[in-house]
Tab-separated table of C-alpha atoms in Angstrom:
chain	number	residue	atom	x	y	z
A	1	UNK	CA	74.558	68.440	18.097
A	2	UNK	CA	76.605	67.298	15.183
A	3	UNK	CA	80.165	66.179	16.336
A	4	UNK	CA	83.535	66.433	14.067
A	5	UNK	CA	84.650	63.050	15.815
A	6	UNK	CA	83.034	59.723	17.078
A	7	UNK	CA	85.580	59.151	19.194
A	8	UNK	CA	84.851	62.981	20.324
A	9	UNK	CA	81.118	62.268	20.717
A	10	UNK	CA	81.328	58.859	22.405
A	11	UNK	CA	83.554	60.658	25.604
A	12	UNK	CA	80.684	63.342	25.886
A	13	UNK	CA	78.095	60.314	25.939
A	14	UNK	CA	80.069	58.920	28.709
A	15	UNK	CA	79.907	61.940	30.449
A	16	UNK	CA	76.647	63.548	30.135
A	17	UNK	CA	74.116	61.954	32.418
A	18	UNK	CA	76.692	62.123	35.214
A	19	UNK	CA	74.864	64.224	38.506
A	20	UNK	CA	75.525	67.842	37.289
A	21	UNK	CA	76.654	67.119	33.912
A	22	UNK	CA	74.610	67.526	31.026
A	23	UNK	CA	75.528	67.708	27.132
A	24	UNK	CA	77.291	71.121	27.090
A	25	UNK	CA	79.660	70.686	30.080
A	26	UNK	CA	80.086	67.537	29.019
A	27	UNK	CA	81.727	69.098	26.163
A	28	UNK	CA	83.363	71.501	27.983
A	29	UNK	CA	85.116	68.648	29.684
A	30	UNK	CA	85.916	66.107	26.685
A	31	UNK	CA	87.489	69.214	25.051
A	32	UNK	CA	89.615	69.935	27.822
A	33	UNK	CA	90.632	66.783	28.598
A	34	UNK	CA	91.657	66.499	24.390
A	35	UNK	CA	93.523	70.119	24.755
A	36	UNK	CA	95.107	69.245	27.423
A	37	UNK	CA	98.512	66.406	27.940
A	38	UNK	CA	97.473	63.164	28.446
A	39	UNK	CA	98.156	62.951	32.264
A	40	UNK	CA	95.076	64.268	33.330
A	41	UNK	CA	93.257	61.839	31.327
A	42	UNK	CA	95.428	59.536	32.103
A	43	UNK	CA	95.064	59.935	36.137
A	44	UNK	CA	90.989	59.872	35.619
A	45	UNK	CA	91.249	56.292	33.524
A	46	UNK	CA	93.657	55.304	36.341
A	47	UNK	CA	91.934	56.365	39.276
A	48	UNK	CA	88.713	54.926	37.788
A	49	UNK	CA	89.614	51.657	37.030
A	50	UNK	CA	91.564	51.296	40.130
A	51	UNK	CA	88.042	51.917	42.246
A	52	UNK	CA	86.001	49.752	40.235
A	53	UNK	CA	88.699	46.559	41.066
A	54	UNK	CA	89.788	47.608	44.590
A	55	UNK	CA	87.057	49.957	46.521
A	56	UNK	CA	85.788	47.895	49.419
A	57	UNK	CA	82.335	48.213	51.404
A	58	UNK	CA	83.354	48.513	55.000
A	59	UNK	CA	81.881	45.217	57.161
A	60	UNK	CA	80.564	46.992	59.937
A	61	UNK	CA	79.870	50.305	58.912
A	62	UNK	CA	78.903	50.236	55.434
A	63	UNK	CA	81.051	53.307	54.334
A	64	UNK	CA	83.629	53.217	51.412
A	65	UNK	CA	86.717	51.752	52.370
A	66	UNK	CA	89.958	50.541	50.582
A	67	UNK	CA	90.261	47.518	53.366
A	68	UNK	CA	87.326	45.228	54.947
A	69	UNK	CA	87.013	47.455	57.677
A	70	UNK	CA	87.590	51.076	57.458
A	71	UNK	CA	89.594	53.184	59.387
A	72	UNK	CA	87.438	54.394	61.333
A	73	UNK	CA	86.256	51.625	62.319
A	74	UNK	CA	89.399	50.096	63.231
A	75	UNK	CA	90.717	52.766	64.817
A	76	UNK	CA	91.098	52.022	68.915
A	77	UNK	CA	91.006	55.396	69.492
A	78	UNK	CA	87.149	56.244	68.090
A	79	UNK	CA	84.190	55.435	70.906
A	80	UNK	CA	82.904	51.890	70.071
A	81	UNK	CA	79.733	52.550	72.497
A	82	UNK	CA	78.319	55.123	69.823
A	83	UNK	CA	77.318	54.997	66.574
A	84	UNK	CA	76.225	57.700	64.365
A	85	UNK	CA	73.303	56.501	62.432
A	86	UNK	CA	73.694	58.664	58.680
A	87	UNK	CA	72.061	58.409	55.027
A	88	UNK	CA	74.993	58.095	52.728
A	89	UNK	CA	78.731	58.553	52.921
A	90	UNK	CA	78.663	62.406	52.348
A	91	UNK	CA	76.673	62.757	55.767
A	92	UNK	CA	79.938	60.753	57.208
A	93	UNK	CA	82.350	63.151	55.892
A	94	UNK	CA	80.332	66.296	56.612
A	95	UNK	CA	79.888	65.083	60.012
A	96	UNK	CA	83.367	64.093	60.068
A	97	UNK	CA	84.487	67.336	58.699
A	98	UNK	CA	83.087	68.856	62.262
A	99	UNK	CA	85.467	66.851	64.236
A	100	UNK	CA	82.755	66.936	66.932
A	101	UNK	CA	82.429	63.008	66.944
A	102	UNK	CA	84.610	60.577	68.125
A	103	UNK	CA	82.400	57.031	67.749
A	104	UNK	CA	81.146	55.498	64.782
A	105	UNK	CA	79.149	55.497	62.555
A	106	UNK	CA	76.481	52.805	60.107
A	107	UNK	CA	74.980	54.227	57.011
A	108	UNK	CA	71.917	53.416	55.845
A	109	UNK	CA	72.647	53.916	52.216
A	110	UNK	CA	68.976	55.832	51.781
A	111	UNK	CA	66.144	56.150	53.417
A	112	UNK	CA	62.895	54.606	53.648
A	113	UNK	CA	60.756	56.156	50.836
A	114	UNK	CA	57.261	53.756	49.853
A	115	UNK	CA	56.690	56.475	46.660
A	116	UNK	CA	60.216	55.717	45.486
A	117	UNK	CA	59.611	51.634	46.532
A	118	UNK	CA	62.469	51.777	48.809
A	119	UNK	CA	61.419	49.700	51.696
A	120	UNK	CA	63.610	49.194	55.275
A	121	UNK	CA	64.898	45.918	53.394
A	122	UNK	CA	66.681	48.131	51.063
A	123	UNK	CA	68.820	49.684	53.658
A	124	UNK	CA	71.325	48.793	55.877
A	125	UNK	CA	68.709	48.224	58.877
A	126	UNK	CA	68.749	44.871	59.799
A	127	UNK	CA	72.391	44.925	59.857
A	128	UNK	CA	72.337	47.722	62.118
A	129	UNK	CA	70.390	45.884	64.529
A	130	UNK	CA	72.650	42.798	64.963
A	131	UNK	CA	75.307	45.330	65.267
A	132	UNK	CA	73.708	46.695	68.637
A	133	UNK	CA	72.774	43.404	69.618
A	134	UNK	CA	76.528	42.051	68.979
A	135	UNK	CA	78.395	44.776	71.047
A	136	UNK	CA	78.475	47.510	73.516
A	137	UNK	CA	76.780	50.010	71.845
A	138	UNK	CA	74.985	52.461	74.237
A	139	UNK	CA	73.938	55.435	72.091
A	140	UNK	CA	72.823	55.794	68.544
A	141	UNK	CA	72.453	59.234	67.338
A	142	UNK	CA	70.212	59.411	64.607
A	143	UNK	CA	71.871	62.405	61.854
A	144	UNK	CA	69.071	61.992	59.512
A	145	UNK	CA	67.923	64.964	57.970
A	146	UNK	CA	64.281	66.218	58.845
A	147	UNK	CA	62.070	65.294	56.380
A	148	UNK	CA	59.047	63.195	55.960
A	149	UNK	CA	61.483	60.043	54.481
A	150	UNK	CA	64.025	61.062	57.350
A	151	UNK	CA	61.182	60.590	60.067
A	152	UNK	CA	59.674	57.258	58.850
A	153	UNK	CA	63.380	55.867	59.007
A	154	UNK	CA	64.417	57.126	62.444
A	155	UNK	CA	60.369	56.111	63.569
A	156	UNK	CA	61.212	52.503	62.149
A	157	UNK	CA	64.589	52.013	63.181
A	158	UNK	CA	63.745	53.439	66.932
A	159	UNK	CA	60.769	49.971	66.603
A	160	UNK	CA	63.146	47.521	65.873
A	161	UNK	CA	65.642	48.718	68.643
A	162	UNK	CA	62.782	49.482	71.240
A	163	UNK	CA	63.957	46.120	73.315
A	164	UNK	CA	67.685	46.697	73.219
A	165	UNK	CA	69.039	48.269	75.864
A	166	UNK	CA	70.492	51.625	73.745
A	167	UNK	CA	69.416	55.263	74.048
A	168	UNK	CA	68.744	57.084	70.936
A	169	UNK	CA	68.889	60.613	70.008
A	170	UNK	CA	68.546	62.904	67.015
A	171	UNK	CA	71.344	65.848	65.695
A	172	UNK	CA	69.725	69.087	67.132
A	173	UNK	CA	67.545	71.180	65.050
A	174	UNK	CA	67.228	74.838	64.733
A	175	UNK	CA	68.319	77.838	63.275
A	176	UNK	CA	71.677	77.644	61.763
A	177	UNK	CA	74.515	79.896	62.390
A	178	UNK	CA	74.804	82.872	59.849
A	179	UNK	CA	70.835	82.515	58.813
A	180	UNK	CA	68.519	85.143	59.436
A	181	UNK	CA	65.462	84.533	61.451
A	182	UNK	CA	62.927	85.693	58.797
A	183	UNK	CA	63.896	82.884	56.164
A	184	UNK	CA	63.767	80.146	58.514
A	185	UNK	CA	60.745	77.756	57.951
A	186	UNK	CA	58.054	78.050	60.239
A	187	UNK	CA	58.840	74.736	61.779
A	188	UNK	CA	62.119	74.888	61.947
A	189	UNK	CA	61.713	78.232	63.883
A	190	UNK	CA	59.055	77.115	65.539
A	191	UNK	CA	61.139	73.996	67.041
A	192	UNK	CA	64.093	75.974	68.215
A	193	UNK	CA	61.652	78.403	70.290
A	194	UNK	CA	60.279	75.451	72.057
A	195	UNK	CA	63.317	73.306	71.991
A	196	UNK	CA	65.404	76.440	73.341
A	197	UNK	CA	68.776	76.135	75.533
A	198	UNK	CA	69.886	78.398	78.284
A	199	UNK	CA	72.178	80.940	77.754
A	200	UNK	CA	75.557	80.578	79.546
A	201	UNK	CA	76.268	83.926	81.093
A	202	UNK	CA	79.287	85.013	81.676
A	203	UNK	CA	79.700	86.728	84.889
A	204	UNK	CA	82.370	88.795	86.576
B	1	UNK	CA	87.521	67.217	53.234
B	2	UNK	CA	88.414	63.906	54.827
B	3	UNK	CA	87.807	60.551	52.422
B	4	UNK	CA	86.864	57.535	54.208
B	5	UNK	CA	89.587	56.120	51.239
B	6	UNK	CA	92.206	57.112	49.705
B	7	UNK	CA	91.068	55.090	46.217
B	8	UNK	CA	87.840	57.327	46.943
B	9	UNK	CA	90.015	60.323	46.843
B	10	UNK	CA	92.309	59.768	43.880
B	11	UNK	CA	89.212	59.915	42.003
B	12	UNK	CA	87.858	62.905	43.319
B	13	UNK	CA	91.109	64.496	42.893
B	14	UNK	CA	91.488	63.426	39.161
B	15	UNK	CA	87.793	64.791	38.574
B	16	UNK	CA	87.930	68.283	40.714
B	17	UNK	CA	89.449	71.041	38.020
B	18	UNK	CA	88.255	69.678	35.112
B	19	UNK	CA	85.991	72.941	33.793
B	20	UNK	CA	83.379	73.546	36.067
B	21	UNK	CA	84.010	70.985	38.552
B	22	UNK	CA	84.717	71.578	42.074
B	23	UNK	CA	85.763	69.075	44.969
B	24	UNK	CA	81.834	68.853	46.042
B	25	UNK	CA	80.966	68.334	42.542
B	26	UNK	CA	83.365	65.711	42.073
B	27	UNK	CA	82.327	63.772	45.162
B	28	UNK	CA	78.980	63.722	44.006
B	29	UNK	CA	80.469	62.174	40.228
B	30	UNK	CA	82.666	59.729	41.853
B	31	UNK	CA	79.731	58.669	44.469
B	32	UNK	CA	77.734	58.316	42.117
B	33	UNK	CA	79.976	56.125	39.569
B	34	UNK	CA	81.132	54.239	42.777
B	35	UNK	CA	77.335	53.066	43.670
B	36	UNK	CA	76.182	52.585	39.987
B	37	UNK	CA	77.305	49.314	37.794
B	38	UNK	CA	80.604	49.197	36.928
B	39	UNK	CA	79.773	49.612	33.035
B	40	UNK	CA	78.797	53.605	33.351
B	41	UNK	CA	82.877	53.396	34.892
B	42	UNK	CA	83.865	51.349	31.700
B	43	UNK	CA	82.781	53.267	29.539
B	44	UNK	CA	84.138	56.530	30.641
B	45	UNK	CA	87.702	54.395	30.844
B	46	UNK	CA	87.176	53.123	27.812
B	47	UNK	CA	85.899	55.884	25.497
B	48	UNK	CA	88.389	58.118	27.509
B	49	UNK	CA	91.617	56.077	26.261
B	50	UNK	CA	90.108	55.871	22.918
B	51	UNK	CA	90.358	59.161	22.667
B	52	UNK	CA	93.458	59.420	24.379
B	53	UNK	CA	95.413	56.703	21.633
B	54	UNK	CA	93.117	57.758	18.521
B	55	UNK	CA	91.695	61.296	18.193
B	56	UNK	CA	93.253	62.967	15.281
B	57	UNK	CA	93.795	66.603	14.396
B	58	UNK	CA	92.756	67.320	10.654
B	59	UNK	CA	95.449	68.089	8.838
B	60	UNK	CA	93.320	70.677	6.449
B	61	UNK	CA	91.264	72.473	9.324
B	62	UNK	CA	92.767	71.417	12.573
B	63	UNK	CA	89.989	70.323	13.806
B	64	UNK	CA	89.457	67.064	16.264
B	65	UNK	CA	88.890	64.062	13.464
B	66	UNK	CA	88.909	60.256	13.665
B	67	UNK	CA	90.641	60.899	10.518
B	68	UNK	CA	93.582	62.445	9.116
B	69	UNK	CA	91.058	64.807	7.606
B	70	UNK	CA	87.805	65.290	8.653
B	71	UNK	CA	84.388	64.241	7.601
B	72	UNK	CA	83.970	67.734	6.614
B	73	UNK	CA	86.906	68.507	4.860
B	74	UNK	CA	86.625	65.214	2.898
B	75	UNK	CA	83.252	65.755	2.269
B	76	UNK	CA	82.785	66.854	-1.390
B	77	UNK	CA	79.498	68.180	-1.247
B	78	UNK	CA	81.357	70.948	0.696
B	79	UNK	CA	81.964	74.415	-1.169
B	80	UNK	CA	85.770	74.700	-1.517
B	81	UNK	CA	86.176	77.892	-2.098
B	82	UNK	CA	84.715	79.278	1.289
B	83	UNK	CA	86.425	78.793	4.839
B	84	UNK	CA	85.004	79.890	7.930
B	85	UNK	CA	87.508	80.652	10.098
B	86	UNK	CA	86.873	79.907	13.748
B	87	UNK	CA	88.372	80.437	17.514
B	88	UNK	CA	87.594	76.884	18.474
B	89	UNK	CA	85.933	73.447	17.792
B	90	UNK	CA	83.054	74.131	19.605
B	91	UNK	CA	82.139	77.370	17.653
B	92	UNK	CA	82.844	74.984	14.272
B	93	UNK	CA	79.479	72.695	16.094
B	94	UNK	CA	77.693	75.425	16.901
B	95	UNK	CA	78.075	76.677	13.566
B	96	UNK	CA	77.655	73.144	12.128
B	97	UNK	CA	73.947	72.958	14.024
B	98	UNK	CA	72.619	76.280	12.540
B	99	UNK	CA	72.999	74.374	9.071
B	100	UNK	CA	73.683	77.642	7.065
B	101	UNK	CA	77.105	77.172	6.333
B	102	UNK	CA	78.185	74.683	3.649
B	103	UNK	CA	81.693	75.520	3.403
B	104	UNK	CA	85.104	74.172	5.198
B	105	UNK	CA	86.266	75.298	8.298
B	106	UNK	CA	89.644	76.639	9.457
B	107	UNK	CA	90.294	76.502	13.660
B	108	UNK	CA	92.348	78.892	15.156
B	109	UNK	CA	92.837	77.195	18.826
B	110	UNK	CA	92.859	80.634	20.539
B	111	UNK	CA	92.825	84.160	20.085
B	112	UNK	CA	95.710	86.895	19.898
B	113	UNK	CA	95.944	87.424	23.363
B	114	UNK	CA	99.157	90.056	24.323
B	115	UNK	CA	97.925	89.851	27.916
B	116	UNK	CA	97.762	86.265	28.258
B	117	UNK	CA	101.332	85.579	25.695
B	118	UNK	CA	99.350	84.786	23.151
B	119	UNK	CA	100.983	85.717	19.855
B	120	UNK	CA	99.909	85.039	16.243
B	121	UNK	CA	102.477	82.270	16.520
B	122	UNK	CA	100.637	79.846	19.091
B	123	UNK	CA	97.300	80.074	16.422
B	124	UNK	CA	97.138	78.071	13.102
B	125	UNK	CA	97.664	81.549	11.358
B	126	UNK	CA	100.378	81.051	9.446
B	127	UNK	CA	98.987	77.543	8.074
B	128	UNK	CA	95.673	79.423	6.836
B	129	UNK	CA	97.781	81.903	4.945
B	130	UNK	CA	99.439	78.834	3.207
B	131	UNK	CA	95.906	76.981	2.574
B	132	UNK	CA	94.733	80.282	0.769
B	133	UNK	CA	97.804	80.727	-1.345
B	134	UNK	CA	97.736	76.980	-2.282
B	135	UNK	CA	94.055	76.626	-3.283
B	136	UNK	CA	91.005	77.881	-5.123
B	137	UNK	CA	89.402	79.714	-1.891
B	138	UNK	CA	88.083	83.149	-2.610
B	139	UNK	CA	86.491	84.107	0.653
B	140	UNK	CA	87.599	84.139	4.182
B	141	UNK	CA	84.525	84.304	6.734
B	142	UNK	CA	85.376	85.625	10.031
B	143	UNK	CA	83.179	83.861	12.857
B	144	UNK	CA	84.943	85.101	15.811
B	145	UNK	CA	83.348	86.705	18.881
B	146	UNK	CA	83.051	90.045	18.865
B	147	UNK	CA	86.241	91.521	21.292
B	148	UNK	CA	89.514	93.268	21.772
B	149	UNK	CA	91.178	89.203	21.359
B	150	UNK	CA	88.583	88.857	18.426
B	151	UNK	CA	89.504	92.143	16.757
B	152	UNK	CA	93.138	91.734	17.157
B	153	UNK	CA	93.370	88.031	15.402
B	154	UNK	CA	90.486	89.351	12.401
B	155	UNK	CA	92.879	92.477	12.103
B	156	UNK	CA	96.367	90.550	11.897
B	157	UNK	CA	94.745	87.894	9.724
B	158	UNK	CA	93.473	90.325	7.553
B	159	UNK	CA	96.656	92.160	7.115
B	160	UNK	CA	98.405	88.472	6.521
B	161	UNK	CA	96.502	88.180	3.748
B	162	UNK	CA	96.321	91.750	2.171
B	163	UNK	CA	97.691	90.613	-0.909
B	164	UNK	CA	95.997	87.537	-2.048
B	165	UNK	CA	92.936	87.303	-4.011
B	166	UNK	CA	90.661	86.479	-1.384
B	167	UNK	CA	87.433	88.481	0.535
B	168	UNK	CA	86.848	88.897	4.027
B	169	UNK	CA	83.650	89.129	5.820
B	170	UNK	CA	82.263	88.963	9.460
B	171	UNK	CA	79.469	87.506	10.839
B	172	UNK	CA	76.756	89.974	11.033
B	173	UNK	CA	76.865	91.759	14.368
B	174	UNK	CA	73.513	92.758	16.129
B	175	UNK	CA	70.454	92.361	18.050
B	176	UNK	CA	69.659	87.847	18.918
B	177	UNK	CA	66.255	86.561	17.924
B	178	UNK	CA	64.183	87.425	20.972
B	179	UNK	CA	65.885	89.354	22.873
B	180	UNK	CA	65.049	93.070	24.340
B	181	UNK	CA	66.676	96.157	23.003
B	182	UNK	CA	66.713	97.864	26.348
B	183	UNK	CA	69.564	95.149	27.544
B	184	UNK	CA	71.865	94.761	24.433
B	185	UNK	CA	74.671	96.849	25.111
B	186	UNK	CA	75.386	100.110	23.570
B	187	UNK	CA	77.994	98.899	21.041
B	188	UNK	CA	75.839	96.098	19.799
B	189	UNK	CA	72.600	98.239	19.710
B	190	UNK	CA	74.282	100.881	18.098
B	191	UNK	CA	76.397	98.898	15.273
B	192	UNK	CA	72.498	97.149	14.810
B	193	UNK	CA	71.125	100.419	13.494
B	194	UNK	CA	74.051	101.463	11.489
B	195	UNK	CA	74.106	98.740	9.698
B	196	UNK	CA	70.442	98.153	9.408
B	197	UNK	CA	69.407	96.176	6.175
B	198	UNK	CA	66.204	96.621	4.268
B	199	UNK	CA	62.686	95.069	4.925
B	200	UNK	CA	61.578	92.644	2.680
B	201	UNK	CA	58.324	93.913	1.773
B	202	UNK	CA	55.708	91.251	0.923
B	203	UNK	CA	53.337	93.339	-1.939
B	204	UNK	CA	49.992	92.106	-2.478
């Protein structure tokens, strides 16, 4: 593609090759962004440059954080015997999203994948373990998502804890709400027949 | 959506409603520049207030330039007395990339749009009319999309113009290379046959 401007063409370079963007929307975007009052551009340069110089890693939990410890983690108020063991930082705020958890949580930042060459050392594994050691943690529930990856982390991490004195369990699995029956993968089905709960009856 | 930071979050916000990017879509982006080397960051900052202190508008076609006129208009290889007029910048590239045009361009920025306020005033009409009286260009071509917006602006350009020495022709209107007759619509299928034009018959 032949562009009018250099300027023009080195703002779509910037961002094509960002996740969902290729050359087109790219485009789309620069052109917008040129069309439009400087403010918007303005607020992405600004908000950019302000997260490359001041976004934090939390200490204990690993999760983006604009102090050393998050607020989660720092809150009083959150469960400090339970920690939610999750992939990435989206898997906090989904599960977060839910309000259905009060503790907190340690991500992992990936999971163990030899064909990709990302080995346990990669993650945030060992750390996780001198957390449990360290405190009072009870309980780690394991929100990995089912997959062949997803299994060899929760197998390896469930090893290294096997002397500690914590209980671990995985996010239930099963048909989700809204999905019919008949697209459901066999295991997946399979699983929630023999993993079934009981119904709570009402009764009069 | 709850952010684990509000730095986090300023970006997301200064990404989500730029064209074709949601909230979800700008988490991903922002995630993504947040765990990749700061340079891929730079260089969207950078590139970004480039444009933002030095894009130019040429002053001949009103196109985006790094110039006060463009590489095209400049360019004097380029047949003067021909202008293609176009809606935007991105039909003047896709234009540009079919390499059949070797005329000068003239950008509208918009339509005639009643329904949305826009009036012939808001386009770079009146400045075409001016460009035609004041120089040697004898033909007008029309590249604008097909449309009751598209019809409007080729009608009140044309009538702009009634009395000057120039032509005006549209694009040719009809069936795209490889695609099936059965799902062009009516109009298009219909306008392809009326104005059919002749075989060229390779004799032996």
């Amino acid at each position: 593609m032949k562009y009018p401007s250099k300027i023009l063409e080195q703002v779509v370079d910037s961002f094509s090759g960002l996740p969902g963007i290729g050359k087109k929307s790219a485009l789309r975007i620069v052109l917008y962004l040129a069309q439009n009052p400087h403010q918007k551009s303005k607020k992405i340069v600004d908000s950019i440059s302000r997260m490359t110089e001041e976004l934090k890693i939390c200490k204990e939990c690993f999760s983006y954080s604009d102090f050393d410890i998050c607020e989660i983690c720092s809150n009083p108020s959150r469960d400090r015997s339970i920690i939610c063991v999750v992939e990435s930082i989206r898997d906090l705020m989904a599960i977060e999203d839910t309000q259905q958890f009060r503790g907190r949580y340690h991500i992992l930042n990936g999971l163990i994948s030899p064909l990709d060459g990302i080995g346990p050392d990669r993650l945030n594994i060992d750390v996780l373990v001198e957390r449990i050691k360290s405190s009072e943690i009870q309980e780690l529930i394991m929100a990995i998502r089912p997959s062949i990856e997803g299994d060899t982390t929760v197998y390896y991490i469930n090893r290294q804890v096997e002397s500690l004195p914590v209980k671990i369990s995985l996010i239930a699995r099963g048909i989700s709400f809204g999905s019919e029956l008949e697209y459901a993968d066999e295991f997946t089905l399979g699983r929630s027949i023999s993993e079934r709960i009981p119904y709570q009856r009402h009764r009069a």
